[in-house]
Amino acid sequence: SDVCSSDLTIDAARAVGLVAVILFVEADNARARALYLSFGFRRYGTDPRVAVIDGVYYDADLMILDLDS
């Protein structure tokens, strides 16, 4: 079977007793958000203007994967 590093990271988080994994993803990055959603993450908010690159501000979506549910 195909095992990716994200699967291993989530398994390791469970193994050490973590109850959640939290991440931030650039809000306009639909491909990354779709990938995280496929692993069971859900969006729980947005942090506005967390980065500025070449004068352009970027928002970050906050995502969580509950490990104890």
CSV table of C-alpha atoms in Angstrom, one decimal:
chain,number,residue,atom,x,y,z
A,1,SER,CA,0.0,0.0,0.0
A,2,ASP,CA,1.0,3.6,-0.6
A,3,VAL,CA,2.1,5.3,2.6
A,4,CYS,CA,2.9,9.0,2.5
A,5,SER,CA,4.8,11.1,5.0
A,6,SER,CA,1.6,12.9,6.0
A,7,ASP,CA,0.1,9.5,7.1
A,8,LEU,CA,3.2,8.7,9.1
A,9,THR,CA,3.2,12.1,10.7
A,10,ILE,CA,-0.5,11.8,11.7
A,11,ASP,CA,0.2,8.3,13.0
A,12,ALA,CA,3.2,9.5,15.0
A,13,ALA,CA,1.1,12.4,16.5
A,14,ARG,CA,-1.5,9.8,17.7
A,15,ALA,CA,1.2,7.5,19.0
A,16,VAL,CA,2.6,10.2,21.3
A,17,GLY,CA,-0.9,11.1,22.6
A,18,LEU,CA,-1.6,14.4,20.8
A,19,VAL,CA,-5.3,15.2,20.5
A,20,ALA,CA,-5.1,17.5,17.5
A,21,VAL,CA,-2.8,18.7,14.7
A,22,ILE,CA,-3.2,22.4,13.7
A,23,LEU,CA,-1.8,24.0,10.6
A,24,PHE,CA,-1.9,27.2,8.7
A,25,VAL,CA,-2.3,27.3,4.9
A,26,GLU,CA,-2.3,30.3,2.6
A,27,ALA,CA,-5.9,31.0,2.0
A,28,ASP,CA,-5.7,31.2,-1.8
A,29,ASN,CA,-3.9,27.8,-2.1
A,30,ALA,CA,-6.9,25.6,-3.1
A,31,ARG,CA,-4.7,22.6,-3.9
A,32,ALA,CA,-3.1,22.6,-0.5
A,33,ARG,CA,-6.4,23.1,1.3
A,34,ALA,CA,-7.9,20.2,-0.7
A,35,LEU,CA,-5.0,18.0,0.2
A,36,TYR,CA,-5.4,18.7,3.9
A,37,LEU,CA,-9.2,18.2,3.7
A,38,SER,CA,-8.6,14.8,2.2
A,39,PHE,CA,-6.6,13.9,5.4
A,40,GLY,CA,-9.6,14.9,7.5
A,41,PHE,CA,-8.6,18.4,8.5
A,42,ARG,CA,-11.3,21.0,8.7
A,43,ARG,CA,-11.1,24.8,8.4
A,44,TYR,CA,-11.9,26.7,11.6
A,45,GLY,CA,-10.9,30.2,10.8
A,46,THR,CA,-8.8,32.7,8.9
A,47,ASP,CA,-6.0,34.8,10.1
A,48,PRO,CA,-6.0,38.0,7.9
A,49,ARG,CA,-2.8,39.5,6.4
A,50,VAL,CA,-0.4,37.1,8.1
A,51,ALA,CA,2.3,37.7,5.4
A,52,VAL,CA,3.3,40.3,3.0
A,53,ILE,CA,5.4,39.6,-0.1
A,54,ASP,CA,6.3,42.3,-2.6
A,55,GLY,CA,3.6,44.5,-1.1
A,56,VAL,CA,0.8,41.9,-1.4
A,57,TYR,CA,-0.9,40.7,1.8
A,58,TYR,CA,-1.9,37.1,2.3
A,59,ASP,CA,-4.4,35.5,4.6
A,60,ALA,CA,-3.9,32.1,6.2
A,61,ASP,CA,-6.7,29.5,6.8
A,62,LEU,CA,-6.5,27.8,10.1
A,63,MET,CA,-7.1,24.0,9.9
A,64,ILE,CA,-7.3,21.3,12.5
A,65,LEU,CA,-7.4,17.5,12.6
A,66,ASP,CA,-9.0,16.1,15.7
A,67,LEU,CA,-7.1,12.9,16.6
A,68,ASP,CA,-9.3,11.9,19.5
A,69,SER,CA,-12.6,11.7,17.7
